[in-house]
Short mmCIF file of C-alpha atoms in Angstrom, two decimals:
data_model
loop_
_atom_site.label_atom_id
_atom_site.label_comp_id
_atom_site.label_asym_id
_atom_site.label_seq_id
_atom_site.Cartn_x
_atom_site.Cartn_y
_atom_site.Cartn_z
CA MET A 1 122.01 129.29 8.26
CA LYS A 2 124.96 127.96 10.12
CA ARG A 3 127.30 126.04 7.83
CA PRO A 4 129.44 123.15 8.96
CA ALA A 5 133.11 124.24 9.67
CA ILE A 6 135.20 122.31 7.26
CA ALA A 7 139.00 122.72 7.44
CA ALA A 8 141.00 123.55 4.41
CA ASP A 9 141.42 120.26 2.28
CA LYS A 10 144.93 119.00 2.85
CA ARG A 11 144.04 115.65 1.42
CA THR A 12 145.78 114.42 -1.84
CA LYS A 13 145.95 110.99 -3.37
CA ALA A 14 146.08 110.02 -7.12
CA GLY A 15 142.77 109.07 -8.18
CA GLY A 16 141.05 111.61 -5.93
CA SER A 17 140.79 109.34 -2.76
CA PRO A 18 141.18 111.58 0.30
CA ARG A 19 144.04 111.28 2.68
CA GLY A 20 145.15 113.59 5.50
CA THR A 21 148.65 114.80 5.38
CA GLU A 22 149.55 113.47 8.75
CA TYR A 23 148.01 110.14 7.93
CA MET A 24 150.02 110.09 4.74
CA ASP A 25 153.30 110.66 6.64
CA TRP A 26 152.36 107.91 9.16
CA HIS A 27 151.18 105.52 6.51
CA ALA A 28 154.41 106.04 4.41
CA SER A 29 156.64 105.47 7.29
CA LEU A 30 154.91 102.59 9.10
CA TRP A 31 153.78 100.19 6.50
CA PRO A 32 157.09 99.35 4.79
CA VAL A 33 158.61 98.81 8.37
CA ALA A 34 155.70 96.67 9.29
CA GLY A 35 156.07 94.68 6.22
CA SER A 36 152.32 94.49 5.62
CA PRO A 37 151.39 93.03 2.13
CA ASP A 38 150.26 95.22 -0.59
CA ARG A 39 146.59 93.93 -0.34
CA ILE A 40 146.45 95.42 3.24
CA SER A 41 148.54 98.54 2.88
CA GLY A 42 146.58 99.44 -0.37
CA ILE A 43 143.20 99.37 1.37
CA GLU A 44 141.34 102.48 0.34
CA LEU A 45 139.92 104.77 3.00
CA ASN A 46 136.01 104.86 2.76
CA GLN A 47 135.13 108.22 1.05
CA ILE A 48 131.61 108.11 2.59
CA CYS A 49 133.24 108.05 6.08
CA ASP A 50 135.65 110.73 4.91
CA ILE A 51 132.92 113.02 4.22
CA ALA A 52 130.93 112.18 7.16
CA ASP A 53 133.85 112.75 9.61
CA LEU A 54 133.81 116.34 8.40
CA ALA A 55 130.52 117.26 10.20
CA ARG A 56 129.21 114.18 12.20
CA GLU A 57 128.52 116.28 15.25
CA ASP A 58 127.15 119.41 13.41
CA PRO A 59 123.32 119.60 14.36
CA ASP A 60 122.74 121.78 11.39
CA VAL A 61 123.74 119.22 8.78
CA ILE A 62 120.93 116.95 7.28
CA LYS A 63 122.85 113.65 7.37
CA LEU A 64 121.99 111.37 4.33
CA TRP A 65 125.38 109.97 3.66
CA ILE A 66 125.45 106.78 5.72
CA GLY A 67 123.13 103.65 4.99
CA GLU A 68 121.00 103.54 8.11
CA GLY A 69 117.69 105.00 9.20
CA ASP A 70 117.26 107.45 11.95
CA LEU A 71 114.81 105.52 14.20
CA PRO A 72 116.02 103.72 17.25
CA THR A 73 115.90 99.93 17.63
CA PRO A 74 112.23 99.07 18.63
CA ASP A 75 111.42 98.52 22.33
CA PHE A 76 110.52 94.80 22.03
CA ILE A 77 114.03 94.06 20.59
CA ARG A 78 115.75 96.14 23.31
CA GLU A 79 113.67 94.61 26.18
CA ALA A 80 114.62 91.10 24.94
CA ALA A 81 118.18 92.08 25.21
CA VAL A 82 117.68 93.44 28.68
CA ALA A 83 115.80 90.38 29.82
CA SER A 84 118.56 88.08 28.28
CA LEU A 85 121.30 90.17 30.26
CA ALA A 86 119.18 89.77 33.44
CA ALA A 87 118.96 86.05 32.94
CA GLY A 88 122.73 85.86 32.80
CA GLN A 89 123.02 84.98 29.18
CA THR A 90 126.49 86.51 28.80
CA ARG A 91 128.91 83.63 28.30
CA TYR A 92 130.40 82.03 25.26
CA THR A 93 127.95 80.04 22.98
CA TYR A 94 127.91 78.08 19.86
CA SER A 95 129.96 79.61 17.10
CA HIS A 96 127.18 79.05 14.62
CA GLY A 97 124.73 80.86 16.83
CA VAL A 98 122.25 79.83 19.64
CA PRO A 99 119.83 77.16 18.43
CA ALA A 100 116.88 79.47 19.18
CA LEU A 101 118.21 82.07 16.60
CA ARG A 102 119.01 79.56 14.01
CA GLN A 103 115.34 78.15 14.30
CA ALA A 104 114.03 81.70 14.25
CA LEU A 105 115.86 82.31 10.90
CA ASP A 106 114.53 79.24 9.48
CA ARG A 107 110.92 80.32 10.35
CA TYR A 108 111.55 83.82 8.95
CA HIS A 109 112.77 82.54 5.60
CA ARG A 110 109.74 80.08 5.41
CA ARG A 111 107.42 82.91 6.16
CA HIS A 112 108.73 85.46 3.61
CA TRP A 113 110.17 83.27 0.74
CA LYS A 114 108.41 79.85 1.38
CA VAL A 115 111.71 78.05 1.39
CA ASP A 116 112.81 75.18 3.62
CA VAL A 117 116.33 76.05 4.36
CA GLY A 118 116.72 74.12 7.56
CA ALA A 119 118.20 75.69 10.94
CA ASP A 120 121.25 73.71 10.52
CA ARG A 121 122.43 75.75 7.37
CA PHE A 122 122.45 79.05 9.08
CA SER A 123 125.50 80.74 10.78
CA VAL A 124 125.20 83.93 12.87
CA THR A 125 127.79 86.66 12.21
CA ALA A 126 128.91 89.88 13.58
CA GLY A 127 127.03 91.96 11.03
CA GLY A 128 126.55 91.59 7.28
CA VAL A 129 130.11 92.71 6.60
CA GLN A 130 131.44 89.67 8.56
CA ALA A 131 129.08 87.44 6.74
CA ILE A 132 130.38 88.48 3.33
CA MET A 133 133.89 88.26 4.76
CA GLN A 134 133.40 84.61 5.95
CA ALA A 135 131.70 83.71 2.69
CA PHE A 136 134.73 84.81 0.68
CA GLN A 137 137.09 83.30 3.30
CA ALA A 138 135.39 79.84 2.67
CA VAL A 139 135.61 79.77 -1.17
CA LEU A 140 138.37 82.25 -2.28
CA SER A 141 142.07 81.64 -2.85
CA PRO A 142 144.70 84.24 -3.81
CA GLY A 143 144.45 85.24 -7.39
CA ASP A 144 140.87 83.96 -7.82
CA GLU A 145 138.62 86.32 -9.75
CA VAL A 146 135.13 87.68 -8.39
CA ILE A 147 132.76 89.13 -10.82
CA VAL A 148 131.08 92.19 -9.44
CA PRO A 149 128.45 94.43 -11.08
CA VAL A 150 129.45 98.12 -10.44
CA PRO A 151 129.06 100.58 -8.88
CA ALA A 152 129.09 98.47 -5.83
CA TRP A 153 129.33 98.65 -2.20
CA PRO A 154 132.84 99.40 -1.42
CA ASN A 155 133.17 96.90 1.53
CA LEU A 156 132.46 94.09 -0.86
CA VAL A 157 135.17 95.10 -3.19
CA GLU A 158 137.74 95.61 -0.44
CA ILE A 159 136.88 92.25 1.17
CA VAL A 160 137.89 90.56 -2.05
CA ARG A 161 141.11 92.43 -2.21
CA ILE A 162 142.02 91.89 1.43
CA LEU A 163 141.66 88.16 0.74
CA GLY A 164 143.98 88.27 -2.29
CA GLY A 165 141.20 87.99 -4.85
CA LYS A 166 140.85 89.96 -8.11
CA VAL A 167 137.70 92.01 -8.65
CA VAL A 168 136.32 91.87 -12.23
CA PRO A 169 133.85 94.81 -12.61
CA VAL A 170 130.91 94.54 -14.88
CA ASN A 171 129.12 97.90 -15.43
CA TYR A 172 125.37 98.21 -14.93
CA ARG A 173 123.74 99.66 -17.98
CA THR A 174 121.14 102.60 -17.76
CA ALA A 175 117.76 102.26 -19.59
CA GLU A 176 116.46 105.06 -21.65
CA GLN A 177 113.25 105.33 -19.58
CA GLY A 178 115.46 105.67 -16.36
CA GLY A 179 116.84 102.90 -14.00
CA PHE A 180 119.77 100.55 -14.01
CA ARG A 181 119.90 97.07 -15.49
CA LEU A 182 122.46 94.32 -15.70
CA ASP A 183 123.13 92.79 -19.10
CA LEU A 184 123.93 89.16 -18.45
CA ASP A 185 125.75 88.92 -21.67
CA ASP A 186 128.32 91.39 -20.23
CA LEU A 187 128.31 89.38 -16.95
CA PHE A 188 128.92 86.03 -18.71
CA ALA A 189 131.57 87.64 -20.98
CA ALA A 190 133.65 88.67 -18.00
CA VAL A 191 134.14 85.04 -16.79
CA THR A 192 137.60 83.50 -17.29
CA PRO A 193 139.21 80.35 -16.23
CA ARG A 194 140.16 82.13 -12.94
CA THR A 195 136.48 83.06 -12.10
CA ARG A 196 135.59 81.60 -8.75
CA VAL A 197 132.71 83.63 -7.65
CA ILE A 198 129.92 85.89 -9.18
CA ALA A 199 128.84 88.24 -6.51
CA ILE A 200 125.34 89.66 -6.68
CA ASN A 201 123.77 92.37 -4.55
CA SER A 202 120.12 92.72 -5.05
CA PRO A 203 118.37 95.14 -4.30
CA SER A 204 121.62 96.91 -4.95
CA ASN A 205 123.50 99.38 -2.97
CA PRO A 206 123.80 102.03 -4.48
CA THR A 207 121.79 101.73 -7.74
CA GLY A 208 118.51 100.50 -6.35
CA TRP A 209 118.44 97.78 -9.09
CA ILE A 210 116.54 94.50 -8.35
CA MET A 211 117.64 91.36 -10.19
CA PRO A 212 114.57 89.73 -11.76
CA ARG A 213 113.87 86.10 -10.80
CA GLU A 214 114.30 84.94 -14.51
CA GLN A 215 117.84 86.44 -14.34
CA MET A 216 118.59 84.79 -11.19
CA ARG A 217 117.68 81.43 -12.79
CA GLN A 218 119.90 82.07 -15.78
CA VAL A 219 122.83 83.08 -13.50
CA LEU A 220 122.27 79.88 -11.30
CA ASP A 221 122.24 77.76 -14.44
CA PHE A 222 125.44 79.35 -15.76
CA ALA A 223 127.30 78.97 -12.48
CA ARG A 224 126.27 75.40 -11.99
CA SER A 225 127.43 74.45 -15.62
CA ARG A 226 130.82 75.94 -14.73
CA GLY A 227 131.36 75.17 -11.04
CA ILE A 228 131.25 78.81 -10.15
CA TRP A 229 130.08 80.14 -6.63
CA ILE A 230 127.52 82.75 -6.18
CA VAL A 231 127.58 84.98 -3.09
CA SER A 232 124.33 86.79 -2.84
CA ASP A 233 123.99 89.83 -0.51
CA GLU A 234 120.14 90.12 0.01
CA VAL A 235 120.06 92.70 2.85
CA TYR A 236 117.51 95.09 1.18
CA ALA A 237 114.98 92.46 0.20
CA HIS A 238 112.20 94.04 2.05
CA PHE A 239 112.90 97.52 0.70
CA THR A 240 110.90 97.36 -2.52
CA TYR A 241 108.14 99.78 -3.80
CA ASP A 242 105.76 97.65 -5.72
CA GLY A 243 104.26 95.70 -2.73
CA THR A 244 106.33 92.57 -3.16
CA ILE A 245 109.48 91.14 -1.64
CA ALA A 246 112.64 90.95 -3.74
CA PRO A 247 113.21 87.44 -5.14
CA SER A 248 115.93 85.35 -3.50
CA PHE A 249 118.40 82.78 -5.08
CA LEU A 250 117.06 80.47 -2.31
CA GLU A 251 113.82 80.21 -4.14
CA LEU A 252 115.64 78.56 -7.03
CA ALA A 253 118.58 76.72 -5.56
CA ALA A 254 119.11 73.15 -4.35
CA PRO A 255 120.62 72.75 -0.88
CA THR A 256 123.84 71.47 -2.43
CA ASP A 257 124.37 74.40 -5.00
CA ARG A 258 127.36 76.56 -4.70
CA LEU A 259 125.41 79.51 -3.21
CA ILE A 260 126.15 81.50 -0.04
CA VAL A 261 123.42 84.02 0.95
CA THR A 262 124.41 86.94 3.32
CA ASN A 263 122.17 89.10 5.32
CA THR A 264 122.03 91.45 8.43
CA PHE A 265 119.71 92.60 11.07
CA SER A 266 120.91 96.11 10.64
CA LYS A 267 118.47 97.47 8.10
CA ASN A 268 115.19 95.74 8.74
CA TRP A 269 115.07 96.33 12.51
CA CYS A 270 117.36 99.47 12.85
CA MET A 271 120.02 97.54 14.61
CA THR A 272 123.19 98.81 12.88
CA GLY A 273 125.02 99.24 16.19
CA TRP A 274 124.16 95.83 17.25
CA ARG A 275 126.59 94.09 14.80
CA ILE A 276 124.64 91.00 13.99
CA GLY A 277 124.08 89.16 10.73
CA TRP A 278 123.77 85.68 9.21
CA LEU A 279 124.70 83.79 6.15
CA ILE A 280 123.31 80.59 4.71
CA TYR A 281 125.65 77.97 3.48
CA PRO A 282 125.32 74.80 1.31
CA GLN A 283 124.86 71.36 2.91
CA GLY A 284 128.22 69.88 3.81
CA MET A 285 129.87 73.12 4.78
CA SER A 286 128.76 73.35 8.55
CA THR A 287 132.25 72.56 9.80
CA ILE A 288 133.96 75.06 7.57
CA PHE A 289 131.66 77.87 8.79
CA ASP A 290 131.71 76.75 12.38
CA ASN A 291 135.65 76.99 12.30
CA LEU A 292 135.51 80.47 10.48
CA SER A 293 133.04 81.81 13.17
CA GLN A 294 135.32 80.24 15.93
CA TYR A 295 138.49 81.93 14.59
CA ASN A 296 137.02 85.16 13.47
CA THR A 297 134.85 86.12 16.47
CA THR A 298 134.37 83.09 18.61
CA SER A 299 130.61 83.86 18.72
CA VAL A 300 128.23 86.82 18.65
CA ALA A 301 127.25 88.09 22.01
CA THR A 302 124.67 85.69 23.51
CA PHE A 303 122.20 88.41 24.71
CA ILE A 304 122.33 90.11 21.33
CA GLN A 305 121.36 86.80 19.67
CA HIS A 306 118.34 86.45 22.07
CA ALA A 307 117.30 89.98 20.95
CA ALA A 308 117.52 88.98 17.36
CA VAL A 309 115.20 86.06 18.03
CA ALA A 310 112.62 88.80 19.07
CA ALA A 311 113.19 90.83 15.95
CA LEU A 312 112.63 87.91 13.77
CA ASP A 313 109.47 86.63 15.34
CA GLN A 314 107.87 89.90 16.44
CA GLY A 315 109.35 92.47 13.87
CA ASP A 316 107.31 91.96 10.46
CA ASP A 317 104.84 94.87 11.33
CA PHE A 318 107.86 97.03 12.13
CA ILE A 319 109.49 96.09 8.78
CA LYS A 320 106.21 97.12 6.94
CA ALA A 321 105.98 100.40 8.61
CA LEU A 322 109.72 101.11 8.03
CA VAL A 323 109.40 100.30 4.31
CA ALA A 324 106.30 102.58 4.01
CA ARG A 325 108.17 105.35 5.69
CA SER A 326 111.02 104.93 3.22
CA ALA A 327 108.62 105.06 0.35
CA LYS A 328 107.63 108.48 1.47
CA GLY A 329 111.16 109.67 1.53
CA ARG A 330 111.74 108.08 -1.83
CA ALA A 331 108.93 110.07 -3.38
CA ILE A 332 109.99 113.33 -1.92
CA ILE A 333 113.51 113.32 -2.94
CA CYS A 334 113.22 111.62 -6.37
CA SER A 335 110.23 113.99 -7.21
CA ALA A 336 112.15 117.17 -5.97
CA LEU A 337 115.36 116.43 -7.99
CA ASP A 338 113.28 115.15 -11.07
CA SER A 339 112.34 118.83 -11.69
CA LEU A 340 115.95 119.85 -12.37
CA PRO A 341 117.18 119.88 -15.97
CA ASN A 342 120.90 119.13 -14.96
CA VAL A 343 120.13 116.14 -12.85
CA ARG A 344 119.45 112.66 -14.24
CA VAL A 345 117.12 110.83 -11.93
CA PHE A 346 116.73 106.93 -11.49
CA TRP A 347 113.83 106.03 -9.31
CA PRO A 348 115.23 103.14 -7.29
CA GLU A 349 113.29 99.82 -7.44
CA GLY A 350 114.65 98.66 -4.11
CA THR A 351 116.94 99.71 -1.18
CA PHE A 352 116.63 103.12 0.64
CA TYR A 353 119.13 104.79 -1.51
CA PHE A 354 118.67 107.34 -4.39
CA PHE A 355 121.68 107.34 -6.79
CA PHE A 356 121.47 110.34 -9.33
CA SER A 357 123.83 112.04 -11.64
CA VAL A 358 124.57 115.69 -12.19
CA HIS A 359 125.34 117.00 -15.60
CA GLY A 360 128.93 118.11 -15.89
CA MET A 361 130.13 116.92 -12.46
CA ASN A 362 133.79 116.07 -12.73
CA SER A 363 134.52 114.86 -9.17
CA ALA A 364 131.73 113.51 -7.01
CA TYR A 365 133.94 113.75 -3.90
CA ASP A 366 134.46 117.45 -4.45
CA VAL A 367 130.70 118.14 -5.11
CA ALA A 368 129.77 116.25 -2.05
CA ARG A 369 132.19 118.43 0.02
CA ARG A 370 130.67 121.58 -1.65
CA ILE A 371 127.16 120.37 -0.75
CA LEU A 372 128.14 119.74 2.89
CA ARG A 373 129.95 123.21 3.09
CA GLU A 374 127.33 125.27 1.12
CA ALA A 375 124.09 123.52 1.65
CA SER A 376 124.52 121.66 5.14
CA VAL A 377 123.41 118.35 3.53
CA GLY A 378 125.70 115.29 3.86
CA VAL A 379 125.58 113.07 0.91
CA ALA A 380 127.76 110.14 -0.37
CA PRO A 381 130.07 110.58 -3.41
CA GLY A 382 129.37 107.97 -6.13
CA SER A 383 133.14 107.56 -6.49
CA ALA A 384 133.13 105.68 -3.25
CA PHE A 385 131.38 102.86 -5.10
CA GLY A 386 134.10 102.39 -7.54
CA GLN A 387 133.90 102.15 -11.40
CA GLY A 388 130.92 103.69 -12.82
CA GLY A 389 129.98 105.70 -9.84
CA GLU A 390 132.19 108.81 -10.42
CA ALA A 391 129.24 110.89 -11.96
CA TYR A 392 126.87 110.05 -9.29
CA LEU A 393 125.89 111.13 -5.80
CA ARG A 394 123.87 108.81 -3.16
CA VAL A 395 121.42 109.83 -0.49
CA CYS A 396 119.84 107.60 2.09
CA PHE A 397 116.15 108.46 2.40
CA ALA A 398 115.36 106.02 5.30
CA VAL A 399 114.88 109.03 7.60
CA ASP A 400 111.97 111.31 8.87
CA PRO A 401 110.15 112.45 5.68
CA GLU A 402 110.07 115.98 6.95
CA LEU A 403 113.96 115.93 7.10
CA ILE A 404 114.07 114.46 3.65
CA GLN A 405 111.92 117.32 2.41
CA GLU A 406 114.30 119.88 4.05
CA GLY A 407 117.24 118.11 2.58
CA ALA A 408 115.58 117.95 -0.89
CA ASN A 409 115.00 121.67 -0.64
CA ARG A 410 118.43 122.43 0.14
CA LEU A 411 119.81 120.03 -2.56
CA VAL A 412 117.53 121.69 -5.18
CA ASP A 413 118.62 125.29 -4.26
CA PHE A 414 122.34 124.06 -4.51
CA LEU A 415 121.93 122.13 -7.70
CA ARG A 416 120.20 124.90 -9.53
CA LYS A 417 123.25 127.02 -9.32
CA VAL A 418 126.03 124.32 -9.45
CA ASP A 419 128.65 124.84 -12.10
#
């Protein structure tokens, strides 16, 4: 078997975050001259991308590191984009998004969660990342604290830091029977007078945990009583494996609650490269988010927005098929590694990620590099997800089940002999 050509590791940084020597020289010389604030110069390189960059173009590597499926965007969405281009819909448009898309988003939420949001509370963004960025731009001041259950998606943590906020981590607990859970006593105990936001990602990347509706109710009541914001990232709501859709804070909240919900078209409709998402804001904040959109991106490309209307209105069957396909991948990879005595398996309730721990693993980043080099499988190191993730690895199983099976076979062979 051909193995990926990986250069000798010249990357060193305290705490194990990789940096190339050329990068380090440039970084050390440029930033002090540029006078960049610490919150910018201290941004961590993404370890997932660091691993992926070692073998992105190697055809023999099974790539399970990045959070996206391997299917192309469906034809009906691409055709809608082409039709929009042909119609000349290529000019500036409303900062909040074209009215047709905001109305389609309202229909989508009525259909799936039975909630009456209203088209005027949606704002279209350049992907889910920008939705989260604008959510925190709207409510966060330097020095404010954000409560974040961890391990967590690294982009969320770095967005808070970029804006001058302070992340207060609250570790998930693990249940004896397997799986992750969030203890609300831990969450509430982390709150201080500086707490501005509680950030919830459910279903959770990377753990696969889903917040129960009753916990949502308790968090909402707690936040209301203290004037705390909730930023809820609900990107993976459809990716559950019990036949239901994940609960949403929107089902419990009033239109004036301090709640911002973020989402994206990337996962449900295989549109990662299109860069389009949305957020839902409380009544009375339209001007704030109109301005944030205007000064962040002006607007999302008009023809992409019209393609997104097709995704929302015609894409429910595609989502169902995609989730069913992911369920097969979940069963394959979890079952395969569950047979190993040195691997602790947590079957994910949601998302399309499998987060597992390996007994005796001291550096997830080093093990991920070994797996790439020796087994030709690309996995994400749990250390990329911050506190609590150091003993874990993450794989994305939203790919062809046959590919997942081959990846599982290679991982089992590797982990049987890992020391």
